[in-house]
């Protein structure tokens, strides 16, 4: 394998210099076609760029005039909406529809999603949930919850922002603060369900009885011993035991 190649440098966007507090967020859109940057500190503005994920070239900067000095940015799952959080006198979440690619149209689509109910509890970074449907928002300064945008693909109030989206079981003085993980980890858990396998039954020699219970969705079955059952792979086989028998499923 060739390994990591030479870095691709694109000279584009605002020049950041002479600022004592340089922090913010850069995010790539889920479809890999856009970059968005939030610069916090000084008179700096949120920026959007085209990104060629085959060459690494960043181009076509679009500077949005609101909010000034944003801290964080996040994309909707379909890459059509971008969200910025602003830290200032009024801490807000702003949404822009970037699907047109036209600077004036994007600027005109601005929608104020939320205003912090407590000024010091600012909105922090964004992260898509593990199944890529909801957009979660960190809360700074010991808020004991994180906020959530339930339908981030939808423009305007239909994005369904909830301030107290996920309560956090934290102690005094604890909170989510300004950050969330850089990547959401998805995993599946396999478990053995506790299923009812039927009541005990008494029959006469040579008789038969139905054991087990109704089948459950997405489950397979294996009974043991199976030599006195009409089918040991179903949920409720017919049993004809010659002697007292304990069946295990």
XYZ file of C-alpha atoms in Angstrom:
249
model
C 0.000 0.000 0.000
C 1.158 3.538 -0.739
C 0.186 4.817 2.707
C -0.651 8.440 3.463
C 0.160 10.812 0.628
C 1.287 14.424 0.686
C -1.013 16.940 2.345
C -3.324 18.989 0.117
C -3.228 22.656 1.131
C -6.078 24.977 0.101
C -5.603 28.682 0.821
C -9.189 29.808 1.220
C -11.485 31.565 3.701
C -10.943 34.041 6.500
C -7.475 34.703 7.859
C -7.358 34.134 11.606
C -4.684 36.182 13.352
C -4.174 38.446 16.343
C -6.882 36.736 18.419
C -6.097 35.650 21.948
C -8.874 33.055 22.165
C -8.868 30.851 19.081
C -11.348 27.996 19.271
C -14.271 26.619 17.346
C -15.401 23.670 15.272
C -14.918 22.258 11.769
C -17.329 19.624 10.449
C -17.656 17.732 7.176
C -21.141 17.098 5.814
C -22.323 13.474 5.917
C -22.249 13.258 2.111
C -18.646 14.497 2.046
C -19.342 17.477 -0.237
C -19.133 20.396 2.226
C -17.069 21.718 5.086
C -18.388 24.176 7.659
C -16.258 26.154 10.098
C -17.219 28.040 13.243
C -14.659 30.544 14.580
C -15.064 31.703 18.161
C -13.190 34.809 19.251
C -12.922 38.262 17.707
C -14.992 39.430 14.740
C -15.127 36.196 12.782
C -17.981 34.659 10.816
C -19.225 31.141 10.048
C -18.000 29.757 6.740
C -19.077 27.095 4.262
C -16.837 25.479 1.656
C -17.123 22.972 -1.130
C -14.980 19.914 -0.498
C -13.745 17.461 -3.106
C -13.271 14.248 -1.158
C -11.360 12.645 -4.018
C -8.683 15.366 -4.276
C -8.895 16.994 -0.836
C -9.333 20.454 -2.362
C -11.401 23.018 -0.410
C -12.993 25.781 -2.532
C -15.871 28.225 -3.038
C -16.034 29.875 0.397
C -19.358 31.316 1.543
C -19.219 33.642 4.537
C -22.375 34.081 6.572
C -22.738 37.322 8.513
C -24.598 35.717 11.406
C -23.774 34.685 13.987
C -20.592 36.627 14.703
C -18.002 34.483 16.457
C -19.900 31.148 16.495
C -18.536 28.315 18.590
C -19.870 25.144 16.968
C -21.410 23.737 13.799
C -23.308 20.623 12.771
C -24.944 19.204 9.643
C -28.270 17.496 9.149
C -28.097 13.816 8.097
C -29.057 14.705 4.505
C -26.391 17.473 4.361
C -28.969 20.098 3.343
C -29.120 21.967 6.658
C -26.312 23.428 8.723
C -26.580 24.561 12.340
C -24.391 27.085 14.161
C -24.259 27.869 17.884
C -23.436 31.382 19.014
C -21.928 32.382 22.341
C -22.647 35.990 23.214
C -25.201 38.182 24.896
C -27.968 35.912 23.567
C -26.850 32.317 23.129
C -28.648 30.861 20.119
C -28.861 27.980 17.660
C -29.234 29.072 14.020
C -30.228 26.941 11.039
C -29.423 27.571 7.365
C -30.669 25.708 4.301
C -27.540 25.294 2.164
C -29.059 23.102 -0.557
C -29.166 25.916 -3.159
C -25.456 26.685 -2.965
C -26.338 30.355 -3.588
C -24.941 32.691 -0.890
C -27.888 35.116 -0.864
C -30.436 32.278 -0.756
C -28.566 30.556 2.042
C -28.373 33.781 4.072
C -32.103 34.422 3.577
C -32.965 30.953 4.895
C -31.708 31.747 8.410
C -33.984 30.430 11.145
C -33.502 30.907 14.882
C -33.960 27.395 16.249
C -33.427 28.131 19.929
C -32.421 30.778 22.453
C -30.830 29.571 25.662
C -33.268 29.897 28.584
C -30.337 30.637 30.895
C -27.679 32.863 29.365
C -24.702 31.084 30.914
C -25.902 27.641 29.759
C -24.591 27.970 26.223
C -25.066 25.556 23.342
C -21.946 23.529 22.665
C -20.960 21.123 19.919
C -23.285 19.023 17.750
C -23.232 15.306 17.092
C -25.494 13.092 15.013
C -26.916 10.173 16.951
C -25.814 6.582 16.357
C -28.491 5.937 13.730
C -28.009 9.284 11.980
C -31.493 10.656 12.586
C -31.236 13.112 15.485
C -28.764 15.913 16.123
C -27.663 16.296 19.742
C -26.397 19.564 21.227
C -24.105 19.821 24.242
C -24.892 22.327 26.989
C -22.170 24.221 28.829
C -21.838 25.446 32.395
C -23.342 22.569 34.366
C -26.666 22.152 32.583
C -27.808 18.671 33.612
C -29.090 17.749 30.165
C -28.273 17.944 26.462
C -30.616 19.358 23.835
C -31.796 17.531 20.726
C -32.999 18.434 17.241
C -35.347 15.549 16.478
C -35.849 16.228 12.751
C -32.721 18.096 11.621
C -33.446 17.562 7.896
C -36.537 19.796 8.149
C -36.261 23.562 7.650
C -37.755 25.969 10.183
C -39.782 25.001 13.256
C -40.402 21.522 11.839
C -36.854 20.585 12.868
C -38.437 19.938 16.291
C -35.878 21.284 18.743
C -36.243 20.157 22.367
C -34.299 22.094 24.985
C -34.230 19.332 27.616
C -33.729 16.535 25.111
C -31.813 14.014 27.206
C -31.651 14.465 31.003
C -28.307 13.491 32.494
C -27.951 11.684 35.819
C -25.170 13.864 37.153
C -24.075 15.091 40.545
C -23.914 18.693 41.793
C -21.661 20.888 39.692
C -21.481 18.386 36.833
C -22.750 18.796 33.270
C -22.183 17.926 29.627
C -20.158 21.124 29.116
C -19.219 22.210 25.611
C -18.248 19.003 23.836
C -19.615 15.693 22.569
C -17.620 12.758 21.131
C -16.153 13.300 17.671
C -17.876 10.156 16.420
C -20.953 8.267 17.529
C -20.263 4.551 17.964
C -23.017 2.166 16.864
C -23.161 -1.402 18.096
C -25.675 -4.206 18.293
C -26.234 -6.270 21.424
C -27.124 -9.949 21.139
C -28.944 -11.536 24.064
C -30.792 -14.678 24.953
C -34.407 -13.777 25.739
C -36.207 -15.163 28.761
C -39.213 -16.853 27.122
C -42.111 -18.792 28.648
C -41.806 -22.419 27.485
C -45.133 -23.744 28.739
C -46.574 -25.352 31.867
C -45.789 -28.825 33.185
C -48.254 -31.481 31.993
C -49.186 -35.066 32.937
C -50.358 -37.576 30.333
C -50.926 -41.325 30.143
C -48.435 -43.653 28.472
C -48.838 -43.575 24.718
C -50.661 -40.217 24.699
C -49.376 -36.984 23.207
C -49.484 -33.335 24.285
C -48.521 -29.994 22.819
C -45.676 -28.298 24.722
C -44.130 -24.865 24.455
C -45.840 -21.621 23.547
C -46.726 -19.465 20.561
C -43.772 -18.552 18.333
C -42.021 -15.176 18.832
C -40.871 -13.014 15.939
C -37.260 -13.359 14.790
C -36.537 -16.324 17.086
C -35.305 -19.850 16.352
C -35.906 -22.891 18.568
C -34.148 -26.122 19.507
C -35.713 -28.615 21.951
C -33.824 -31.346 23.768
C -34.337 -34.255 23.878
C -35.930 -34.187 20.465
C -36.454 -37.886 19.708
C -40.007 -37.944 21.145
C -41.101 -34.675 19.473
C -42.706 -34.300 16.081
C -40.441 -31.295 15.372
C -37.687 -30.128 17.731
C -37.135 -26.849 15.866
C -40.506 -25.172 16.381
C -41.862 -23.264 19.387
C -44.676 -25.673 20.262
C -43.989 -29.263 19.148
C -46.162 -32.294 19.833
C -44.548 -34.529 22.497
C -45.102 -38.319 22.811
C -42.724 -39.378 25.586
C -42.359 -43.066 26.647
C -41.267 -42.056 30.164
C -41.342 -38.953 32.362
C -39.293 -36.405 30.435
C -37.968 -32.882 31.062
C -37.770 -30.915 27.817
C -35.382 -27.970 27.501
C -35.723 -25.266 24.833
